Tab-separated table of C-alpha atoms and ligand atoms in Angstrom:
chain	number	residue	atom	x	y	z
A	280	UNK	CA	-17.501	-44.641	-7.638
A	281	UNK	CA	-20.796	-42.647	-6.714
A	282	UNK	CA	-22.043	-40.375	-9.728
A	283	UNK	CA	-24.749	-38.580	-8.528
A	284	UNK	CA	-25.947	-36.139	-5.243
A	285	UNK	CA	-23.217	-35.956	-3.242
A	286	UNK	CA	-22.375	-33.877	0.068
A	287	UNK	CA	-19.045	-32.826	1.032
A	288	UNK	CA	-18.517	-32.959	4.697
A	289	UNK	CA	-18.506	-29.035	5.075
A	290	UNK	CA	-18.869	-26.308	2.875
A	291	UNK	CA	-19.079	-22.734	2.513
A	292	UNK	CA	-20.501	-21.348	-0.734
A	293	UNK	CA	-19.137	-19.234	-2.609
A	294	UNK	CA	-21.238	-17.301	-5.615
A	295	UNK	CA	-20.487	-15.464	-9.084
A	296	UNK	CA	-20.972	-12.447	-7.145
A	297	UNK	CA	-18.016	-13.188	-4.776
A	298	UNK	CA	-16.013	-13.904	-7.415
A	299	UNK	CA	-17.024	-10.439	-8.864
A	300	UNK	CA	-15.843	-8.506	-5.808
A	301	UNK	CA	-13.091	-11.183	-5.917
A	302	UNK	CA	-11.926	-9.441	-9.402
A	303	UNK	CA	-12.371	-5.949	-8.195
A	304	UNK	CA	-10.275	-6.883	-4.973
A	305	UNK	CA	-7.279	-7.855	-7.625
A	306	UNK	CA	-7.650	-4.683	-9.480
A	307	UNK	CA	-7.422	-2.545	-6.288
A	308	UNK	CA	-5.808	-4.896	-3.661
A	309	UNK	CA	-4.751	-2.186	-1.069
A	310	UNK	CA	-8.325	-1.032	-0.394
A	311	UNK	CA	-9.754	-4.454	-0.805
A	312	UNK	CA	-7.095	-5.577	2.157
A	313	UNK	CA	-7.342	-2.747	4.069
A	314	UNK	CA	-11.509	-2.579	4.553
A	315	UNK	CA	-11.486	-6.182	5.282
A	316	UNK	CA	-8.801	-5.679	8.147
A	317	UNK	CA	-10.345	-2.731	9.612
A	318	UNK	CA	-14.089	-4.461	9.145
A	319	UNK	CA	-12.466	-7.410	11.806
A	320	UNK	CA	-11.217	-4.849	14.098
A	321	UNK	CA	-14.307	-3.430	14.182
A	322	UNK	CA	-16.391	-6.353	14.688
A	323	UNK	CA	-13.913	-8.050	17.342
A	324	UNK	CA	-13.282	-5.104	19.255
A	325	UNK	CA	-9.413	-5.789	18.291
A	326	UNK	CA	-6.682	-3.341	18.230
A	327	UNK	CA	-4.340	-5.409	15.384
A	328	UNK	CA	-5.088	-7.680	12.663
A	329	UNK	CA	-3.301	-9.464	9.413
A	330	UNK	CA	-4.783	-10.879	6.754
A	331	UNK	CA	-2.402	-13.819	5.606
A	332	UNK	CA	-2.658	-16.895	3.554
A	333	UNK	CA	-3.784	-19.399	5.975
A	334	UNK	CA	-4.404	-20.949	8.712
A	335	UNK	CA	-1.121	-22.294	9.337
A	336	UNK	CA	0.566	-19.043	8.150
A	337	UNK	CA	-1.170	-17.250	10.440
A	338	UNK	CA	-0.257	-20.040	13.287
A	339	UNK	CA	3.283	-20.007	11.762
A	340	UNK	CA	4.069	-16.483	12.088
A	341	UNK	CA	2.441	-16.586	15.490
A	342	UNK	CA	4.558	-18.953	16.875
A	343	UNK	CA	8.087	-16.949	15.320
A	344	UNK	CA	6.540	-13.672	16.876
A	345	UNK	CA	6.251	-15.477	20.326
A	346	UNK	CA	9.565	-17.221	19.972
A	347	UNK	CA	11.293	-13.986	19.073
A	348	UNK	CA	10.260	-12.422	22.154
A	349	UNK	CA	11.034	-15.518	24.421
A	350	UNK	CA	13.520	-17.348	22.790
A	351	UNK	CA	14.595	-19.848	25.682
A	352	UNK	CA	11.529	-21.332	24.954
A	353	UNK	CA	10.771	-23.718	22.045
A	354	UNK	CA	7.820	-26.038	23.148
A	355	UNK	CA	4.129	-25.589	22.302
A	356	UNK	CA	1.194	-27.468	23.926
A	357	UNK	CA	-1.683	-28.897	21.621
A	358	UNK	CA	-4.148	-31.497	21.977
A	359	UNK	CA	-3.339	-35.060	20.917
A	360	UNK	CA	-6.051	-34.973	18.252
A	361	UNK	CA	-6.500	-31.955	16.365
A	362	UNK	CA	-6.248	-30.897	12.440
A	363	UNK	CA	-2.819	-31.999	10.996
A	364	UNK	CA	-2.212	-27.930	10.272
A	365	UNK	CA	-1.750	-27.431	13.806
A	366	UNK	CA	1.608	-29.505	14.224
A	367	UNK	CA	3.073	-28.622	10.695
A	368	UNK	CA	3.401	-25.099	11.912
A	369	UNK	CA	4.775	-25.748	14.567
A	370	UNK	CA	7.469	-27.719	13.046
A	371	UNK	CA	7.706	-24.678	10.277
A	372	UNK	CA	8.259	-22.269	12.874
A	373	UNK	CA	11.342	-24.259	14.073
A	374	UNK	CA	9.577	-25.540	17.504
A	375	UNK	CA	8.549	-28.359	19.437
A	376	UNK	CA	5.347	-30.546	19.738
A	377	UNK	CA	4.144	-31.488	23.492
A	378	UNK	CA	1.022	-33.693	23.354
A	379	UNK	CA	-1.511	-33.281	25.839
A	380	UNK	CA	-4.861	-35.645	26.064
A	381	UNK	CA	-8.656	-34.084	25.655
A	382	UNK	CA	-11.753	-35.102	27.560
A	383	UNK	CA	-13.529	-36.928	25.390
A	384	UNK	CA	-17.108	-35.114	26.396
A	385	UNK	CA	-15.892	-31.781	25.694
A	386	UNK	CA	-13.296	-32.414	22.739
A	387	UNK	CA	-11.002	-29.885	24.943
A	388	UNK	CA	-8.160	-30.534	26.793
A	389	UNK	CA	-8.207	-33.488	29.422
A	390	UNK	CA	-7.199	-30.773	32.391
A	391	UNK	CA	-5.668	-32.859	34.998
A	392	UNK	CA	-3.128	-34.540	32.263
A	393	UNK	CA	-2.396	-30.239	30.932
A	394	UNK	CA	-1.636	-29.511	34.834
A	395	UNK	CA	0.670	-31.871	34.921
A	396	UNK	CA	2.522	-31.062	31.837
A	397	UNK	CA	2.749	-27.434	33.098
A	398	UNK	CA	4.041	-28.233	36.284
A	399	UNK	CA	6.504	-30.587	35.515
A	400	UNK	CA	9.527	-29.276	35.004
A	401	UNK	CA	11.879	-32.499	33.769
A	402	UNK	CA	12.893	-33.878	30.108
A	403	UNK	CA	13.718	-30.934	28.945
A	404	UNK	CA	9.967	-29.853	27.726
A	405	UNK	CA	8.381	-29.119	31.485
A	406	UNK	CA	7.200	-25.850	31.753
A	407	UNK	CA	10.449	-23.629	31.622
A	408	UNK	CA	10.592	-24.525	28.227
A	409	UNK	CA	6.765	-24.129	27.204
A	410	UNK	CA	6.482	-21.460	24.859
A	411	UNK	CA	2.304	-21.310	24.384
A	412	UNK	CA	-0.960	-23.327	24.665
A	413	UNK	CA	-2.509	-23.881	21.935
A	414	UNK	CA	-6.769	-24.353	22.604
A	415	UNK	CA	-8.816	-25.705	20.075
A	416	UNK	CA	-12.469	-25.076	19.325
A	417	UNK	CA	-13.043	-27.898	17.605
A	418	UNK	CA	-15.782	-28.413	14.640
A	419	UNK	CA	-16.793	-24.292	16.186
A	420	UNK	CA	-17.694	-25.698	19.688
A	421	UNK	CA	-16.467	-22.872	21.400
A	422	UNK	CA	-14.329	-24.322	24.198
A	423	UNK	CA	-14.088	-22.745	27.608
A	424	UNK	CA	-11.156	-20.366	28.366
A	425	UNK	CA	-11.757	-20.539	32.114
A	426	UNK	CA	-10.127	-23.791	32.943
A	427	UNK	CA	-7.010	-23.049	31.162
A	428	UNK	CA	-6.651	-19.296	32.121
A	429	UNK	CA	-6.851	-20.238	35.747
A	430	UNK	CA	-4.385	-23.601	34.970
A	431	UNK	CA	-1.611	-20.830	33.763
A	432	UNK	CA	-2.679	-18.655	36.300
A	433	UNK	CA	0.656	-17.847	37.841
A	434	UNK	CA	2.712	-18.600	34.913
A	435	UNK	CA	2.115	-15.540	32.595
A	436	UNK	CA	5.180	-16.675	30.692
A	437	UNK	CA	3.613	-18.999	28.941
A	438	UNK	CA	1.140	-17.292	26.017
A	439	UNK	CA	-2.128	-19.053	25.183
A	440	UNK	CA	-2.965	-19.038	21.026
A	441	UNK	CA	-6.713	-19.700	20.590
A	442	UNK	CA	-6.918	-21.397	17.568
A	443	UNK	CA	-10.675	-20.545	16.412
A	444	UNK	CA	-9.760	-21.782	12.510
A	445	UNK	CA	-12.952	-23.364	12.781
A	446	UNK	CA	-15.079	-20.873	14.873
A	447	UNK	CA	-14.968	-17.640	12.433
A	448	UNK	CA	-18.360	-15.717	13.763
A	449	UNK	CA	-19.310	-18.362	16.165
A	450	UNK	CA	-20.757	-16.361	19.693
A	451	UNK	CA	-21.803	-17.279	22.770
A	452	UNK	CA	-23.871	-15.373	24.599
A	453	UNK	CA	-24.796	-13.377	21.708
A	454	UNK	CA	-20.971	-12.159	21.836
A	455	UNK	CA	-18.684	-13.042	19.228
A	456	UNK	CA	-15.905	-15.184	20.047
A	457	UNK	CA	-12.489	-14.817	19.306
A	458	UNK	CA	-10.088	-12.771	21.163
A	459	UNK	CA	-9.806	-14.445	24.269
A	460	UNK	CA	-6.430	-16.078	23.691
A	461	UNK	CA	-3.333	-13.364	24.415
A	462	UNK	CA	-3.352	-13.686	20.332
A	463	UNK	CA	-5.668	-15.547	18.097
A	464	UNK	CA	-6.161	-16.869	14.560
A	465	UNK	CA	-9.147	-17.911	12.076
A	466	UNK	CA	-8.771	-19.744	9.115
A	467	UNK	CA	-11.027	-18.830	5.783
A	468	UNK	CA	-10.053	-21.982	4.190
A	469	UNK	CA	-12.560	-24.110	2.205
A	470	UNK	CA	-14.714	-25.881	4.419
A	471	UNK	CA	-14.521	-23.562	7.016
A	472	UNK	CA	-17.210	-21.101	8.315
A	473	UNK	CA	-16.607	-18.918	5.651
A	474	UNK	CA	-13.837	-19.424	2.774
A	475	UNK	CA	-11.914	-17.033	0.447
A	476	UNK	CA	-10.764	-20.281	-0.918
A	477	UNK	CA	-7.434	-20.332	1.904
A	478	UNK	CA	-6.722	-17.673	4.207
A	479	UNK	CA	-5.917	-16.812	7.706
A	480	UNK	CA	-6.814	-14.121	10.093
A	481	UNK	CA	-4.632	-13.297	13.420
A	482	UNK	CA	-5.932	-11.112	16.157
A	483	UNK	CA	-4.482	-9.695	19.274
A	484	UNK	CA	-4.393	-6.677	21.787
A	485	UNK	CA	-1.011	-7.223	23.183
A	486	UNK	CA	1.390	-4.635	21.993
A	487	UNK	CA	4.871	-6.562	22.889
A	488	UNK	CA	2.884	-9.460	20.364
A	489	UNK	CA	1.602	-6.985	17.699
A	490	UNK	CA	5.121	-5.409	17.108
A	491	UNK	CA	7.360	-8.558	16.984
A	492	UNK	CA	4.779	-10.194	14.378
A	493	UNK	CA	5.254	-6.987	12.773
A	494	UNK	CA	8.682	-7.438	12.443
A	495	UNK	CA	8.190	-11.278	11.325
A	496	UNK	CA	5.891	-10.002	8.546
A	497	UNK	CA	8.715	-7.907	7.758
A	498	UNK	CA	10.597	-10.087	5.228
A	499	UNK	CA	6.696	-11.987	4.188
A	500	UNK	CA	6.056	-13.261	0.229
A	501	UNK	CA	3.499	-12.183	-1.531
A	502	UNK	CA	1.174	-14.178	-3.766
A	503	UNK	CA	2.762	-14.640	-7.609
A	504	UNK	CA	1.002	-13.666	-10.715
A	505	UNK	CA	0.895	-17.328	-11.039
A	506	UNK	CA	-0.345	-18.170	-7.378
A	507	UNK	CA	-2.888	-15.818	-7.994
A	508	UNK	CA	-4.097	-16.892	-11.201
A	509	UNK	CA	-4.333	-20.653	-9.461
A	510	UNK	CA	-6.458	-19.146	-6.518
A	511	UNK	CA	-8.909	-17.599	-8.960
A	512	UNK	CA	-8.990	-20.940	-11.001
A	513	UNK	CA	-9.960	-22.542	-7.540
A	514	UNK	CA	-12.592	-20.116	-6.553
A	515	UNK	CA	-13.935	-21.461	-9.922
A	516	UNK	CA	-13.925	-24.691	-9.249
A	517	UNK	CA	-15.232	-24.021	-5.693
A	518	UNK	CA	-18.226	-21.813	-6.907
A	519	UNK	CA	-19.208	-24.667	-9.368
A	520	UNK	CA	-17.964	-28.225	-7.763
A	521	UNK	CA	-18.769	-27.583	-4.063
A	522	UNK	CA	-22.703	-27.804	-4.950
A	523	UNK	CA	-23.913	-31.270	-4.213
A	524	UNK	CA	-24.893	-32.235	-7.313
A	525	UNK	CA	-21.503	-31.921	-9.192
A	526	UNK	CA	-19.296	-32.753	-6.011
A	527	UNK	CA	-19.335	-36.219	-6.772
A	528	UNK	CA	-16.778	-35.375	-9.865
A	529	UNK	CA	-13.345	-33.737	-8.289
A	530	UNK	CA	-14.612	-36.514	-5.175
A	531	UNK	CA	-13.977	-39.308	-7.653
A	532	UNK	CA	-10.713	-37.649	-9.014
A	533	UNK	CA	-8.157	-39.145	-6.646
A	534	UNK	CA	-5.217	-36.827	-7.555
A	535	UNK	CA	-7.289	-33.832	-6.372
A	536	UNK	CA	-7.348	-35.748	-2.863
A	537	UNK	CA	-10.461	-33.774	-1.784
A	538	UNK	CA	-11.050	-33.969	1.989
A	539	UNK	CA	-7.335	-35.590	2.765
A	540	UNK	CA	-5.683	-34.367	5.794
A	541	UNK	CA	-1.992	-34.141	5.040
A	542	UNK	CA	1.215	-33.352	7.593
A	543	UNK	CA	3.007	-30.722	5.314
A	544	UNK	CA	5.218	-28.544	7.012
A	545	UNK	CA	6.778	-27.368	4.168
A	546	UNK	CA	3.881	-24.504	3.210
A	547	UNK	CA	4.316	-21.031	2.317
A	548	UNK	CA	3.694	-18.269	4.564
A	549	UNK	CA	2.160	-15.606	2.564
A	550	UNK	CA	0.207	-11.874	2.898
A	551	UNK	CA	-3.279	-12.002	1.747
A	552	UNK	CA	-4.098	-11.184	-1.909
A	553	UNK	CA	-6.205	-8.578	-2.587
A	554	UNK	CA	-8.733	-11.570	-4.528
A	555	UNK	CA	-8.694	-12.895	-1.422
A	556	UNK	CA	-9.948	-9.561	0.585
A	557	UNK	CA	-12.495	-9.376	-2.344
A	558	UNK	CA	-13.974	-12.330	-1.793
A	559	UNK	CA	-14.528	-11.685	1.908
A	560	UNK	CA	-16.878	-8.682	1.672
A	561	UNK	CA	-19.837	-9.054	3.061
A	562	UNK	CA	-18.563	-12.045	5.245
A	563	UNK	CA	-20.510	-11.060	7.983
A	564	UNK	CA	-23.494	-11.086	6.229
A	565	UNK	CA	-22.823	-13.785	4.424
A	566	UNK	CA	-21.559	-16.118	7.524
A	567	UNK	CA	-24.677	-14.708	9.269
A	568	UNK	CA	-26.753	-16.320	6.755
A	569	UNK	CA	-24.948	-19.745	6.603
A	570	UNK	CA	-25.150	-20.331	10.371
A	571	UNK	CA	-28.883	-19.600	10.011
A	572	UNK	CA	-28.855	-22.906	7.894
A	573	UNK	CA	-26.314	-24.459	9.369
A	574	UNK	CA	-28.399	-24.004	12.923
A	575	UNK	CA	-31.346	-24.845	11.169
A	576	UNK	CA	-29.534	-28.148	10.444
A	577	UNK	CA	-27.884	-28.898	13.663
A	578	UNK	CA	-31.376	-28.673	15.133
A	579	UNK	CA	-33.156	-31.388	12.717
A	580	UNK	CA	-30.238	-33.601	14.251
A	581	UNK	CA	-30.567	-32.967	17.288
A	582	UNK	CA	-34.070	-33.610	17.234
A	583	UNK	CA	-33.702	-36.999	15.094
A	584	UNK	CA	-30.981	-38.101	17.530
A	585	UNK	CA	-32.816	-37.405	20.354
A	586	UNK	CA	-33.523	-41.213	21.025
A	587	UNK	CA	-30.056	-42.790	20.495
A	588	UNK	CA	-28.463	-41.091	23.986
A	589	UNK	CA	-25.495	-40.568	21.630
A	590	UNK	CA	-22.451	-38.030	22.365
A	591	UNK	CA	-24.037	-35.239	20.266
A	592	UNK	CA	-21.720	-31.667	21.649
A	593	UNK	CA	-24.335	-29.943	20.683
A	594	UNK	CA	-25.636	-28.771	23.907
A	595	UNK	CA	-28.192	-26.481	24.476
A	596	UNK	CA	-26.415	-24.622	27.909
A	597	UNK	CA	-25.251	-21.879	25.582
A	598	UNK	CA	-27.826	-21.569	23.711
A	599	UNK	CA	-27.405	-23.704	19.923
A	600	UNK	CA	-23.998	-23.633	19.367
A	601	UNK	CA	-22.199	-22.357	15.785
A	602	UNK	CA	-21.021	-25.685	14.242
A	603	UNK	CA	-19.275	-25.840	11.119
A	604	UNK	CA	-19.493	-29.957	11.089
A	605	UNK	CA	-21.949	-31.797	13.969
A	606	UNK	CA	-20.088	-34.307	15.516
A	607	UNK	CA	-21.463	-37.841	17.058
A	608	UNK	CA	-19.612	-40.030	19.101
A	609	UNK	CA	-21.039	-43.790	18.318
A	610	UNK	CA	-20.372	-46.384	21.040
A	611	UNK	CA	-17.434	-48.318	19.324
A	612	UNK	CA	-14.751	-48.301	16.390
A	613	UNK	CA	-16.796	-51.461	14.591
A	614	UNK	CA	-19.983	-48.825	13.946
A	615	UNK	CA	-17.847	-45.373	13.053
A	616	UNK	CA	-16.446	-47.824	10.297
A	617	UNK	CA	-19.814	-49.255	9.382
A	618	UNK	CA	-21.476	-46.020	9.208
A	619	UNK	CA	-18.593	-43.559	7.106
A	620	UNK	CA	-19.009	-47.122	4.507
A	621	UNK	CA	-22.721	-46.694	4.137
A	622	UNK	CA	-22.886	-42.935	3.973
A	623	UNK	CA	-19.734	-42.777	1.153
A	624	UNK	CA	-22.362	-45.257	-0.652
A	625	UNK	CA	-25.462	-43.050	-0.131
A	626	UNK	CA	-23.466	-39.923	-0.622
A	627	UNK	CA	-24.325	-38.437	2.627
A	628	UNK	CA	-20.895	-36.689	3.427
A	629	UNK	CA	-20.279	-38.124	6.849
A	630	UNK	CA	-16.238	-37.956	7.495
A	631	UNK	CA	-13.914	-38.961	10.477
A	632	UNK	CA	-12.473	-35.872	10.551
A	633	UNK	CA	-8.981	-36.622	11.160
A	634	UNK	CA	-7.118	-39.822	10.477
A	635	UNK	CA	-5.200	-40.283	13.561
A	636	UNK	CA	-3.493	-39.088	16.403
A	637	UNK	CA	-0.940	-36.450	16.502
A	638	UNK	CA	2.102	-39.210	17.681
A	639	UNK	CA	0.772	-40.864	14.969
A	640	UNK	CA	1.641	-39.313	12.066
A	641	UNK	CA	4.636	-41.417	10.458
A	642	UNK	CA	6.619	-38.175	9.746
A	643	UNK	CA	6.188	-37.298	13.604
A	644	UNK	CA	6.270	-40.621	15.548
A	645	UNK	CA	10.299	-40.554	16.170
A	646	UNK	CA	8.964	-37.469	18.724
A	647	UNK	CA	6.254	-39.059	20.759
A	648	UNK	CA	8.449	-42.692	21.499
A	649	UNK	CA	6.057	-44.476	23.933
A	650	UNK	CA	3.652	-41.914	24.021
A	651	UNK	CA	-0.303	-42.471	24.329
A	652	UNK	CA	-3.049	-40.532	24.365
A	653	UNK	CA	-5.822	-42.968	24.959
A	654	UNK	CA	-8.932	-40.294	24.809
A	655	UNK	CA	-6.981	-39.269	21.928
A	656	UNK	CA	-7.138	-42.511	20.277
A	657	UNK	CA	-10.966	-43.221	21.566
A	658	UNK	CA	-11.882	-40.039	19.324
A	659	UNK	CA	-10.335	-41.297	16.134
A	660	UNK	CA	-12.117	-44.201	16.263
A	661	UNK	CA	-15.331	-42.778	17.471
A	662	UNK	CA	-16.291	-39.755	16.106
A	663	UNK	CA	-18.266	-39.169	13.369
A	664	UNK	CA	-19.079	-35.483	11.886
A	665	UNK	CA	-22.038	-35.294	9.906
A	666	UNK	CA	-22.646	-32.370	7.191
A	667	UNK	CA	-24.965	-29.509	8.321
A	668	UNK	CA	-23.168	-26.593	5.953
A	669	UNK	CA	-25.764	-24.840	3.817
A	670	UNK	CA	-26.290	-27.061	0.710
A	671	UNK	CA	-27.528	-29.953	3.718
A	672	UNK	CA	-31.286	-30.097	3.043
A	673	UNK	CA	-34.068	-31.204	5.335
A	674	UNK	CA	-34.345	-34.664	3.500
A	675	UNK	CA	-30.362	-35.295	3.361
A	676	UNK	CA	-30.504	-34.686	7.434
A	677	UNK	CA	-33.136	-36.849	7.435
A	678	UNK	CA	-31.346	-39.403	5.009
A	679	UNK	CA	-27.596	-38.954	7.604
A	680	UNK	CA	-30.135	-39.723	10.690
A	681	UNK	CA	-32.062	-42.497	9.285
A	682	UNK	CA	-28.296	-44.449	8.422
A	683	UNK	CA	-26.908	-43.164	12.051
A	684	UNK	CA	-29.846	-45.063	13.725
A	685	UNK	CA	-30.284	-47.964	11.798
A	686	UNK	CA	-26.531	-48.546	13.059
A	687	UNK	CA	-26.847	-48.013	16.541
A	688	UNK	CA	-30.036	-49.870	16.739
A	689	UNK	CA	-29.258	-53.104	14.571
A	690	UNK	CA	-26.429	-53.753	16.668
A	691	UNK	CA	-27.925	-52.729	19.916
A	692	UNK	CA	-26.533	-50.615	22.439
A	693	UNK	CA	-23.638	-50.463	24.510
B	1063	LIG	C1	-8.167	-25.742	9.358
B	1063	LIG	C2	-7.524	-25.643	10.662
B	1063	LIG	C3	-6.282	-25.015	10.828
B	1063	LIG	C4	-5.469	-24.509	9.676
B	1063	LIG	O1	-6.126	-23.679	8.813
B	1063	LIG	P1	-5.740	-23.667	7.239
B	1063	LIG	O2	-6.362	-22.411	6.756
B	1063	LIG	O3	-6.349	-24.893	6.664
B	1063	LIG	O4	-4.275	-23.656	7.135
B	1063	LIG	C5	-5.776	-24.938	12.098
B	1063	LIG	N1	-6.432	-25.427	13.163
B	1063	LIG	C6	-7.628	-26.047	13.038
B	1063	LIG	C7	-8.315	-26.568	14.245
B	1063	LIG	C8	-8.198	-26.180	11.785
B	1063	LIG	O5	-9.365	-26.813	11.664
């Protein structure tokens, strides 16, 4: 057990004076809910918006709208690796799972292996059956749309969900991002871009959408007295364990299971509380001024890198992209090990993300029988994300690039 600095693979701080507006949020929750919704509108450009209680709520309740409106179809499309969330809504929602392999260089879908999916038609999951596409953008590389809009291009049927859970207030060409999908969600869970400590966002312009996730939200809980007494407690915790100093503590309590990614489709869909909506004021300024850092950070990488010709997805075409978590692809399975070992020792919050492949997932596997998703599979074993969230100082980067190269350079490279 390490006592003593320690970095949590992402962050987003939160501060006494969030947890102040957090308070004033549960003593007037309508207002609180109702100036955060209209404040995404506004900033997206969106016509409709909920404020729900994660993630995978807002995913969840996606996925019934869509169904409602289409129900002879009951398969969604994700990517083979992606966060465990992503399947156990599915599952909640009463649908099915169809795999599809990325490209290893872009962490997006592998597109000749998604064109076939949607144009094949047997087993019972071709495309008469495919309900949506899910696209990913992954650690808040903002994937391109193009590829898959032009893929469905004559198949309007099918819906496309951007998931940008891990993109809140990421842009690219100085545009935010996050309406492209025919509906969209964001996650303000912790480690995220910004956290309320969980919570999801949905977004969408389409009318036909809008209305039948009304009518899902219809019969939709509402946080407990107790729940919400347990979310403040957490916002506690957050404000004072997240800081690097004191992180090592819940870290080396194992039944908090900090950091564990866990198939769980037995979660609660929920309307935001009005803490939550607290908490979020000022996001945008507040996001604005942890991607400053976080950019800062993601540069110092990239320059240390520089040398090691590694997989970095943190090109400069776009201008610096909005990471929430840098991810490095190191040449084999042998050094990903070696290197998550020595930075648990040091402290330097370097993770693998997620644990394995979708098919993989015991609770899952009688699904995917003989399935493989070998770019999939490559990525478990390869990639490495490396902290860059705001507590990330010049000499921890500096530290996390100084164990990264001693790696790749004492076993020489491939
Ligand atoms: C975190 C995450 C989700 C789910 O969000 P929660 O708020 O944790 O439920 C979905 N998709 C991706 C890619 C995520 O990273």
């Amino acid at each position: 057990m390490r006592i003593g600095r320690t970095l949590s693979p992402a962050a987003s701080p939160i501060y006494a004076s969030d947890l102040i507006y957090g308070l004033k949020g549960l003593l007037s929750p309508r207002s609180a809910l109702e100036c955060f919704e209209s404040d995404i509108k506004k900033k997206y450009g969106v016509l409709y918006c909920w404020l729900l209680s994660s993630g995978r709520a807002a995913l969840c309740v996606i996925l019934e709208a869509l169904h409602r409106l289409k129900p002879e179809r009951d398969t969604v499309v994700i990517p083979a690796y992606v966060c465990y969330s992503v399947p156990s809504a599915i599952i909640r929602a009463g649908l099915k799972i169809r795999l599809c392999d990325l490209d290893q260089n872009t962490l997006d879908y592998d597109y000749a292996e998604l064109e076939k999916i949607i144009e094949s038609d047997g087993g019972g999951n071709g495309r008469d059956k495919i309900l949506a596409i899910i696209q990913v953008h992954l650690f808040g590389l903002v994937a391109d749309t193009a590829p898959l809009k032009k893929l469905i291009g004559t198949h309007s049927e099918i819906a496309v969900i951007q998931d940008y859970a891990q993109a809140l207030g990421a842009e690219k060409n100085g545009q935010l991002i996050g309406t492209e999908g025919d509906v969209n969600f964001f996650s303000l869970g912790r480690g995220k871009a910004y956290s309320t400590v969980e919570g999801g966002i949905v977004v969408t312009d389409r009318k036909d959408i809008a209305d039948s996730i009304k009518a899902v939200l219809n019969t939709a809980a509402r946080y407990t007295v107790f729940e919400t007494f347990s979310l403040i407690a957490y916002a506690l915790l957050l404000a004072t364990f997240q800081h690097p100093l004191l992180f090592w503590l819940p870290k080396s309590l194992p039944f908090l299971k900090v950091g564990a990614t866990i198939y769980d489709p037995g979660f609660e869909v929920k309307l935001m509380s009005g803490f939550q909506a607290g908490l979020a004021r000022n996001w945008a300024v507040k996001i604005n001024r942890f991607q400053h850092r976080r950019r800062a950070n993601i540069e110092r990488l990239d320059a240390a890198l520089a040398a090691l010709k590694l997989e970095k997805y943190s090109s400069r075409k776009n201008g610096l992209p909005f990471l929430i978590r840098y991810p490095v692809r190191l040449p084999d399975a042998g050094r990903s090990t070696k290197v998550l070992k020595d930075s648990e020792m040091a402290g330097l919050g370097m993770a693998n993300t997620y644990p394995d492949t979708i098919n993989h997932i015991s609770e899952l596997r009688g699904y995917f029988k003989g399935e493989t998703y070998p770019n999939a599979e490559a990525l478990v074993d390869k990639v490495v994300t490396l902290p860059i969230h705001p507590f990330v100082t010049r000499r921890d980067v500096m530290k996390i690039a100084a164990l990264i190269s001693k790696n790749i350079e004492a076993c020489g490279r491939a």
